[in-house]
mmCIF file of C-alpha atoms in Angstrom:
data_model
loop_
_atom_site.group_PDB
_atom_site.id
_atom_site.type_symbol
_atom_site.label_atom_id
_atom_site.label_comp_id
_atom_site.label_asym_id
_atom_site.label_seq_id
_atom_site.Cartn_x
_atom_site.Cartn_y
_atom_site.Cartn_z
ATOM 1 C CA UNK Y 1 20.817 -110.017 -125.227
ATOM 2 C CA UNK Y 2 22.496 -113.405 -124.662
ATOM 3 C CA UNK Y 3 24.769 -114.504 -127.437
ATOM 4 C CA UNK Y 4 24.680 -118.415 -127.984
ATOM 5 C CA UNK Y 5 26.898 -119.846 -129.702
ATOM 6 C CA UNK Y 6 26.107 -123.616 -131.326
ATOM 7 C CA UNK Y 7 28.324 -126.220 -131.160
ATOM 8 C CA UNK Y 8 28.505 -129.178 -133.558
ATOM 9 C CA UNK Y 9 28.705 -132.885 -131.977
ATOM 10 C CA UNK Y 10 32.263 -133.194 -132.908
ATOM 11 C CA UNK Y 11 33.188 -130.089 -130.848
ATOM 12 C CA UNK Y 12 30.618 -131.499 -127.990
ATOM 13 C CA UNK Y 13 32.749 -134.614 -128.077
ATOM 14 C CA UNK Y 14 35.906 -133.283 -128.019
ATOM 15 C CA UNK Y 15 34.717 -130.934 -124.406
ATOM 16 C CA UNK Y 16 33.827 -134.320 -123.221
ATOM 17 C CA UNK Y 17 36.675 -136.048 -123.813
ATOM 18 C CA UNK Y 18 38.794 -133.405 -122.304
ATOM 19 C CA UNK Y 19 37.544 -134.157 -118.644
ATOM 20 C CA UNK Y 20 37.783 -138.166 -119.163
ATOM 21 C CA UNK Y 21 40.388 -140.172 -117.838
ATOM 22 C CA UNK Y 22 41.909 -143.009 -119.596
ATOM 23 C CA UNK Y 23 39.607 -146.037 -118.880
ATOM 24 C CA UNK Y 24 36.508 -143.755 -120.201
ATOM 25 C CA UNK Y 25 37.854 -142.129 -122.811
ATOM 26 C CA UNK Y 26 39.027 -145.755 -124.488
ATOM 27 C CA UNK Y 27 35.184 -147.401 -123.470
ATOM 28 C CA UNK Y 28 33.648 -144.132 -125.569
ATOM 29 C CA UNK Y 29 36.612 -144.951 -128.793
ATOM 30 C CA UNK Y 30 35.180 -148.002 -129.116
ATOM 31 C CA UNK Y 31 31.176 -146.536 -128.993
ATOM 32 C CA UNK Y 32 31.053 -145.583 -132.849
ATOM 33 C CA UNK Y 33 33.122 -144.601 -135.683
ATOM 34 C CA UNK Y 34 32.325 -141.204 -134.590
ATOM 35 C CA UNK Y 35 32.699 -141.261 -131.079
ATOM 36 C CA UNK Y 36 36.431 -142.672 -132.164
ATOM 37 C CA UNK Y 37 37.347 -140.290 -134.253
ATOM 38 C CA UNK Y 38 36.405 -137.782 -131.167
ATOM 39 C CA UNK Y 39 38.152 -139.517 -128.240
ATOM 40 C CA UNK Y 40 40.959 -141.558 -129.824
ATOM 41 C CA UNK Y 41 43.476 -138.467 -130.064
ATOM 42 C CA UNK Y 42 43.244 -137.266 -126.645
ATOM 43 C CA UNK Y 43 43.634 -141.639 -125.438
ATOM 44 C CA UNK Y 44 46.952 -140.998 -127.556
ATOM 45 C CA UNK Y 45 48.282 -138.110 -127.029
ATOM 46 C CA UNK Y 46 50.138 -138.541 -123.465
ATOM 47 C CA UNK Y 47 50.574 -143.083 -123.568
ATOM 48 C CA UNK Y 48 52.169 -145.148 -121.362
ATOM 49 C CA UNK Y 49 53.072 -148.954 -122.850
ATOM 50 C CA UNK Y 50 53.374 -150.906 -120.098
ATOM 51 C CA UNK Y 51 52.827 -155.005 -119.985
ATOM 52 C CA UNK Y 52 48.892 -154.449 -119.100
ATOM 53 C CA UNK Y 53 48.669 -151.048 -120.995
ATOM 54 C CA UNK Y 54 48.421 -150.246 -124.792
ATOM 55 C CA UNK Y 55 49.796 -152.892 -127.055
ATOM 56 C CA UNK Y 56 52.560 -151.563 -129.424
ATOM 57 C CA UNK Y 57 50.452 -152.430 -132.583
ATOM 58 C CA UNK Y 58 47.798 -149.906 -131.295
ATOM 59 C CA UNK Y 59 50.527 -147.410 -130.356
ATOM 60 C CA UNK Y 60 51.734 -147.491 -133.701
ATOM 61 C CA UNK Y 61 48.300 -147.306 -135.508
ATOM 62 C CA UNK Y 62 47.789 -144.188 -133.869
ATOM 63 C CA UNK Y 63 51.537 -143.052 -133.681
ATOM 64 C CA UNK Y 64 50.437 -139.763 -135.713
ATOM 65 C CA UNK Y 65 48.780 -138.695 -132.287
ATOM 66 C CA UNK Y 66 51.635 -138.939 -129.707
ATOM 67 C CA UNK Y 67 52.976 -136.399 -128.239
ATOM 68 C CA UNK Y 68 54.235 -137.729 -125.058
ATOM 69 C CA UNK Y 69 55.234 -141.654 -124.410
ATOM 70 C CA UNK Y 70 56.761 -143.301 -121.819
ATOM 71 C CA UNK Y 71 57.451 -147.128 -122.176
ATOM 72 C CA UNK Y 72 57.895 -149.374 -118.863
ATOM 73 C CA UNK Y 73 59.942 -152.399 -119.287
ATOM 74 C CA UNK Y 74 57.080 -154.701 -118.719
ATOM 75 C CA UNK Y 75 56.020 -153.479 -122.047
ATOM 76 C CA UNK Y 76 58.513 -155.840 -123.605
ATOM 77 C CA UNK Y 77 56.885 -158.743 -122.171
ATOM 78 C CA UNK Y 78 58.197 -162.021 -124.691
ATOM 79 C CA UNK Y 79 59.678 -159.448 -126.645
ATOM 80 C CA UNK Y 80 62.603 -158.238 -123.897
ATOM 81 C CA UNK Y 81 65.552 -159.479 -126.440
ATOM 82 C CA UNK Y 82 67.707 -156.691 -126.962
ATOM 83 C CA UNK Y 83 66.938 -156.569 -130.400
ATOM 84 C CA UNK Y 84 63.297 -156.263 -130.296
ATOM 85 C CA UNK Y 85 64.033 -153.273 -127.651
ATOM 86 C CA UNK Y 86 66.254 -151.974 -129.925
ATOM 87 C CA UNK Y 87 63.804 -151.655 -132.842
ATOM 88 C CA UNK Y 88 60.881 -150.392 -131.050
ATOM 89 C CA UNK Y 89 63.410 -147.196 -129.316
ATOM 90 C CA UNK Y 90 64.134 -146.614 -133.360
ATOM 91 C CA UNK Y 91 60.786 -146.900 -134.550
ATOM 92 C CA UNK Y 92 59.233 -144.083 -131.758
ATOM 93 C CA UNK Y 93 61.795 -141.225 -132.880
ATOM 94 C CA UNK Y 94 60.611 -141.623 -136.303
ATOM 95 C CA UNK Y 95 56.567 -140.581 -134.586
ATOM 96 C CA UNK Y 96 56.381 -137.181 -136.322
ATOM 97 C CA UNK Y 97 54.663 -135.651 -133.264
ATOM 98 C CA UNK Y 98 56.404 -137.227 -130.390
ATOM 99 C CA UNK Y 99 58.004 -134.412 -128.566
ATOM 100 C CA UNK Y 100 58.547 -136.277 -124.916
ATOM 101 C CA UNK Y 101 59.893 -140.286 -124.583
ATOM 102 C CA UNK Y 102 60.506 -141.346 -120.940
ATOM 103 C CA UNK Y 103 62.598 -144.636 -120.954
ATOM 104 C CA UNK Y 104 64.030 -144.560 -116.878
ATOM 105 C CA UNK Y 105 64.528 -147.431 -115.535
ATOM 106 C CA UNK Y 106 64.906 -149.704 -119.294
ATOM 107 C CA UNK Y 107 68.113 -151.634 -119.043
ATOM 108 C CA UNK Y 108 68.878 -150.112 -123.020
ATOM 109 C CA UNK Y 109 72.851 -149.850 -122.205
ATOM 110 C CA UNK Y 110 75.504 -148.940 -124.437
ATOM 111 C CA UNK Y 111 73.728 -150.570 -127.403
ATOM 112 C CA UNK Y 112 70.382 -148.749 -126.809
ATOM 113 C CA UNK Y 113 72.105 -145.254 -126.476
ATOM 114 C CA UNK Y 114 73.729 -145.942 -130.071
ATOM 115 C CA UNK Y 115 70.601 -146.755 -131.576
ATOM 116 C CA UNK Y 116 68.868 -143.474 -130.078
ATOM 117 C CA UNK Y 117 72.083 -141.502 -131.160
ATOM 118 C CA UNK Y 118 71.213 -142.320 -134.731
ATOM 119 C CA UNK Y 119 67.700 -141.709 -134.404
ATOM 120 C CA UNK Y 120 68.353 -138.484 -132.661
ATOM 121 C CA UNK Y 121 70.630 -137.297 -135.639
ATOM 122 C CA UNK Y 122 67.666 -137.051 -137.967
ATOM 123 C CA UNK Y 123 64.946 -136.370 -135.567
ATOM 124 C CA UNK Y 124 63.180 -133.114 -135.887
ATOM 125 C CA UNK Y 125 60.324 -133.663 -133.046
ATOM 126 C CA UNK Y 126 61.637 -134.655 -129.933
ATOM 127 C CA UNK Y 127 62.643 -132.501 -127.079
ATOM 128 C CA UNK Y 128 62.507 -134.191 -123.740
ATOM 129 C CA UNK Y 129 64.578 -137.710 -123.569
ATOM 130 C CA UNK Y 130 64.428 -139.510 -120.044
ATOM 131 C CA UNK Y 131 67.273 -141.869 -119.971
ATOM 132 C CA UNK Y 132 67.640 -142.220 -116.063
ATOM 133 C CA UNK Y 133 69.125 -144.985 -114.762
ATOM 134 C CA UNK Y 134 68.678 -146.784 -117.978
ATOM 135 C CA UNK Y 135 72.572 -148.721 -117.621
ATOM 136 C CA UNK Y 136 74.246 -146.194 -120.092
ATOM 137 C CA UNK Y 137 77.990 -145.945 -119.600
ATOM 138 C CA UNK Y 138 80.875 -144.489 -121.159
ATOM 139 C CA UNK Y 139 80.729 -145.766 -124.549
ATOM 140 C CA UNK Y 140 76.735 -144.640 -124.491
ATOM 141 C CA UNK Y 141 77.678 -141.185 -123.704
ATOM 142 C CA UNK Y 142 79.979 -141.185 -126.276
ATOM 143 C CA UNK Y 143 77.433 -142.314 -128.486
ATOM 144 C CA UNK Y 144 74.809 -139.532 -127.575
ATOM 145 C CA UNK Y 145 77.595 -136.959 -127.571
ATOM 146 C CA UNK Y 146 77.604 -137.482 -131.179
ATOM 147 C CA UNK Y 147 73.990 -137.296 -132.354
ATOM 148 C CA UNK Y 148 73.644 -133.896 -129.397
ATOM 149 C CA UNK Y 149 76.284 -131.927 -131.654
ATOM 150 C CA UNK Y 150 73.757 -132.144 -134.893
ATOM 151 C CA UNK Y 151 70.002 -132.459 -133.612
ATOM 152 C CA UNK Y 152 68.537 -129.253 -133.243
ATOM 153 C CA UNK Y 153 65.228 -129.683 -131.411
ATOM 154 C CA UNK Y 154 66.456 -131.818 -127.496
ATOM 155 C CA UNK Y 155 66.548 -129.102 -124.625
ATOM 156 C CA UNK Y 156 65.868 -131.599 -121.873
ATOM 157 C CA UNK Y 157 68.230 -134.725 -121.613
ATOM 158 C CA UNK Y 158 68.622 -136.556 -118.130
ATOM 159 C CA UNK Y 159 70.736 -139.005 -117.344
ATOM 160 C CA UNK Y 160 71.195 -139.772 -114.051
ATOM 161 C CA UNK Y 161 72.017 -142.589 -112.302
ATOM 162 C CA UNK Y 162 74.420 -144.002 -114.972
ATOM 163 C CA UNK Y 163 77.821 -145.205 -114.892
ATOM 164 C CA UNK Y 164 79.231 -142.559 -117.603
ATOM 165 C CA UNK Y 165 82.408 -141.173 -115.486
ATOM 166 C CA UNK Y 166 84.964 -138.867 -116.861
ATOM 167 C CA UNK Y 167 85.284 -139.959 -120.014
ATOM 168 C CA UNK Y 168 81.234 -140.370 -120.850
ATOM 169 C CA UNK Y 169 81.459 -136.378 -118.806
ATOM 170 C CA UNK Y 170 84.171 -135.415 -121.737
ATOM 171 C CA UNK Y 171 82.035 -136.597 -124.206
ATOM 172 C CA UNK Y 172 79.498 -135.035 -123.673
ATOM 173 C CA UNK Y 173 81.170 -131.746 -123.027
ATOM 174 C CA UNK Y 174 82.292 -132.022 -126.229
ATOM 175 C CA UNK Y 175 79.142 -131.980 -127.804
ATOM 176 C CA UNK Y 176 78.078 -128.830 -125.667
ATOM 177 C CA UNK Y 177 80.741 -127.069 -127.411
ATOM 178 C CA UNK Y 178 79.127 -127.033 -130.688
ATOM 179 C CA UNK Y 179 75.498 -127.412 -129.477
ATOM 180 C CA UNK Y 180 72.722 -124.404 -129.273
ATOM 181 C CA UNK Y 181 69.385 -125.513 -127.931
ATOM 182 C CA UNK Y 182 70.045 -128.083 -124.884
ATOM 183 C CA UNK Y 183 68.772 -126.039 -121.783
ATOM 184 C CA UNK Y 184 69.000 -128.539 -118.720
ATOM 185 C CA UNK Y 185 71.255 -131.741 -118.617
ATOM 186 C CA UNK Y 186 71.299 -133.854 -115.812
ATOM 187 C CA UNK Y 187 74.376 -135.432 -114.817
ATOM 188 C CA UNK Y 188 73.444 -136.739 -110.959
ATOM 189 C CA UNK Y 189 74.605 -139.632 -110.087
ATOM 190 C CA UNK Y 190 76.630 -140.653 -112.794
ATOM 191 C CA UNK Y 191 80.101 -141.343 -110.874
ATOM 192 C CA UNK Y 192 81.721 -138.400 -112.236
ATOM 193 C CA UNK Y 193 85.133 -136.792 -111.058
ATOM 194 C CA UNK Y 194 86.782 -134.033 -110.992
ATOM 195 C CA UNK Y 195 88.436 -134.976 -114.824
ATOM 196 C CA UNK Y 196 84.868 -134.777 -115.920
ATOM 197 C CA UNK Y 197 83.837 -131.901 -113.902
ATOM 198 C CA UNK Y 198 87.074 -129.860 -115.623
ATOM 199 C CA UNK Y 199 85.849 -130.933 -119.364
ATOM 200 C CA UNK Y 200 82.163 -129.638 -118.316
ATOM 201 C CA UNK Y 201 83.656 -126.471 -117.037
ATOM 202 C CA UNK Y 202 85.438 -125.553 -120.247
ATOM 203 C CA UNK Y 203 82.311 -126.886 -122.520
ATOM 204 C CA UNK Y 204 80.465 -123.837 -120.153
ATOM 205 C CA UNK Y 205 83.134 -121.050 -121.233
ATOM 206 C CA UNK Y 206 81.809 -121.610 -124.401
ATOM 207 C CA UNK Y 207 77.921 -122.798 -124.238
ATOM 208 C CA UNK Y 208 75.811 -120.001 -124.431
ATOM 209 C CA UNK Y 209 72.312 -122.036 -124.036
ATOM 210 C CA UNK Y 210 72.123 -124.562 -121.065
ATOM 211 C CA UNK Y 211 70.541 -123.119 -118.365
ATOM 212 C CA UNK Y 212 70.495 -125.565 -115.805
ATOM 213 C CA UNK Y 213 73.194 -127.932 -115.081
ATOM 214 C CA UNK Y 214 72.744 -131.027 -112.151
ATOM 215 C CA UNK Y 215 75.563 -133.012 -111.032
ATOM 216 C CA UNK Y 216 74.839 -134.036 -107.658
ATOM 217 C CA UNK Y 217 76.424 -137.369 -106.039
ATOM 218 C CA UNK Y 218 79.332 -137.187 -107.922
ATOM 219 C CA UNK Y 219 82.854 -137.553 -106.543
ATOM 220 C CA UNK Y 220 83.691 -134.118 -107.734
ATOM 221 C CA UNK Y 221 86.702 -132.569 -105.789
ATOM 222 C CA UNK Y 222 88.149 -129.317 -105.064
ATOM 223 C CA UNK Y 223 89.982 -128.849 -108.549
ATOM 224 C CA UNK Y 224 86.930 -130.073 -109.937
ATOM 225 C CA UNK Y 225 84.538 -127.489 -108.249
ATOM 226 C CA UNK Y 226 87.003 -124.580 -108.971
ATOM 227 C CA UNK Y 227 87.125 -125.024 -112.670
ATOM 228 C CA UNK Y 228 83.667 -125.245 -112.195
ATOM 229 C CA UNK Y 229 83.434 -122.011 -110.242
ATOM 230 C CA UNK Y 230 85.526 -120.132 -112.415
ATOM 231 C CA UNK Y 231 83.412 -120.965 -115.503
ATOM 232 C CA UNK Y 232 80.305 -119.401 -114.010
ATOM 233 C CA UNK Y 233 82.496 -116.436 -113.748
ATOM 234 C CA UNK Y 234 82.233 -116.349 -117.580
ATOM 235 C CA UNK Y 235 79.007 -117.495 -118.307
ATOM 236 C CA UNK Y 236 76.175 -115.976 -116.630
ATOM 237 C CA UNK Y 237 73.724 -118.191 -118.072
ATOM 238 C CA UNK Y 238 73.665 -121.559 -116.534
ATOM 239 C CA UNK Y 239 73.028 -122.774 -112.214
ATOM 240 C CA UNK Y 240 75.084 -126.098 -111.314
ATOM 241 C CA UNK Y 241 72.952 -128.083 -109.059
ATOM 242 C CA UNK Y 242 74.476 -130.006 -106.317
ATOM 243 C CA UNK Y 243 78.150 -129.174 -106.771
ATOM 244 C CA UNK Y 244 79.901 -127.890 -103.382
ATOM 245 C CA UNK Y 245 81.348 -124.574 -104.447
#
């Protein structure tokens, strides 16, 4: 005998909705009260906000339902004054079920890194933060530093191609002192030297969690890449990408 097994029309829905992309699965939202309440969380769960994409009054309607967002700088549109950027990176680490953002390529600088450092101080949610080539230097590492050596939940930070040198690299070592659940920082890219490279090296004799480590395309020299060396003789842990041992 063949067990069956019945399925209500929310449940139906929800199959459906599964194997949609995202043109379809917005036309069916809009079909019914019911159909929306069936196809609007998957339309939110993974969003990109880009200039011809979501608006950022839907995004926030449904903020509940991210999990994953990446905003383009077209997204902006009008609203590119730093301020307005400013407010909107603030107002997505407050999503209570955001657990990815992806900001490469957003010119946020120095004054954009402070205003996720705060926001990542208090945030319980996130754990992947794309900050590549996003015009961060020094003064933004710094900033991060701070808010990395009390939020609990970031394993994933990358920040590549930005101009944080040795004294963003010390910063941040700093912070990997004291901090237990980053697992890969990336550093490629990010014109730092062997001054950096040294303050990584003696965060590592004493980080116990990051597993993975990038720093390729930096100007790292020989007393750089032995301090590095001899760390990994003490912690068994972590792989350096793209430093010449």
């Amino acid at each position: 005998m063949f067990q069956t097994h019945s399925l209500d029309l929310h449940e139906i829905r929800s199959r459906i909705a599964s194997s949609l992309d995202l043109k379809d699965l917005a036309t069916c939202a809009r079909l019914s009260q019911d159909w929306n309440d069936s196809f609007t969380p998957p339309l939110y769960r993974s969003v990109v906000l880009s200039k011809h994409g979501l608006s950022m009054e839907s995004v926030e309607r449904n903020k509940h339902l991210i999990q994953s967002l990446r905003i383009k700088s077209s997204a902006y549109g009008k609203r590119s004054l730093t301020s307005t950027r400013d407010k909107v990176i603030f107002s997505v680490l407050t999503y209570s079920t955001l657990t990815t953002l992806d900001l490469r390529d957003n010119s946020i600088g120095d004054n954009g890194a402070q205003v996720l450092s705060e926001a990542l101080k208090t945030n319980l949610t996130l754990a992947t933060l794309d900050l590549e080539e996003t015009s961060i230097e020094s003064n933004g590492a710094q900033a991060l530093s701070e808010a990395l050596k009390v939020n609990s939940t970031l394993t994933t930070l990358d920040l590549r191609r930005n101009s944080i040198r040795d004294t963003g690299a010390q910063a941040l070592s700093e912070a990997l002192k004291v901090n237990s659940t980053l697992t890969t920082l990336d550093l490629g890219r990010t014109m730092i030297g062997s001054a950096g490279a040294k303050a990584l090296a003696d965060a590592l004799m004493m980080n116990s969690t990051l597993t993975t480590l990038s720093l390729g395309g930096n100007s790292i020299r020989s007393s750089g890449t032995q301090a590095l060396s001899e760390a990994l003789r003490t912690n068994s842990t972590v792989t350096i990408i793209g430093a010449m041992f």
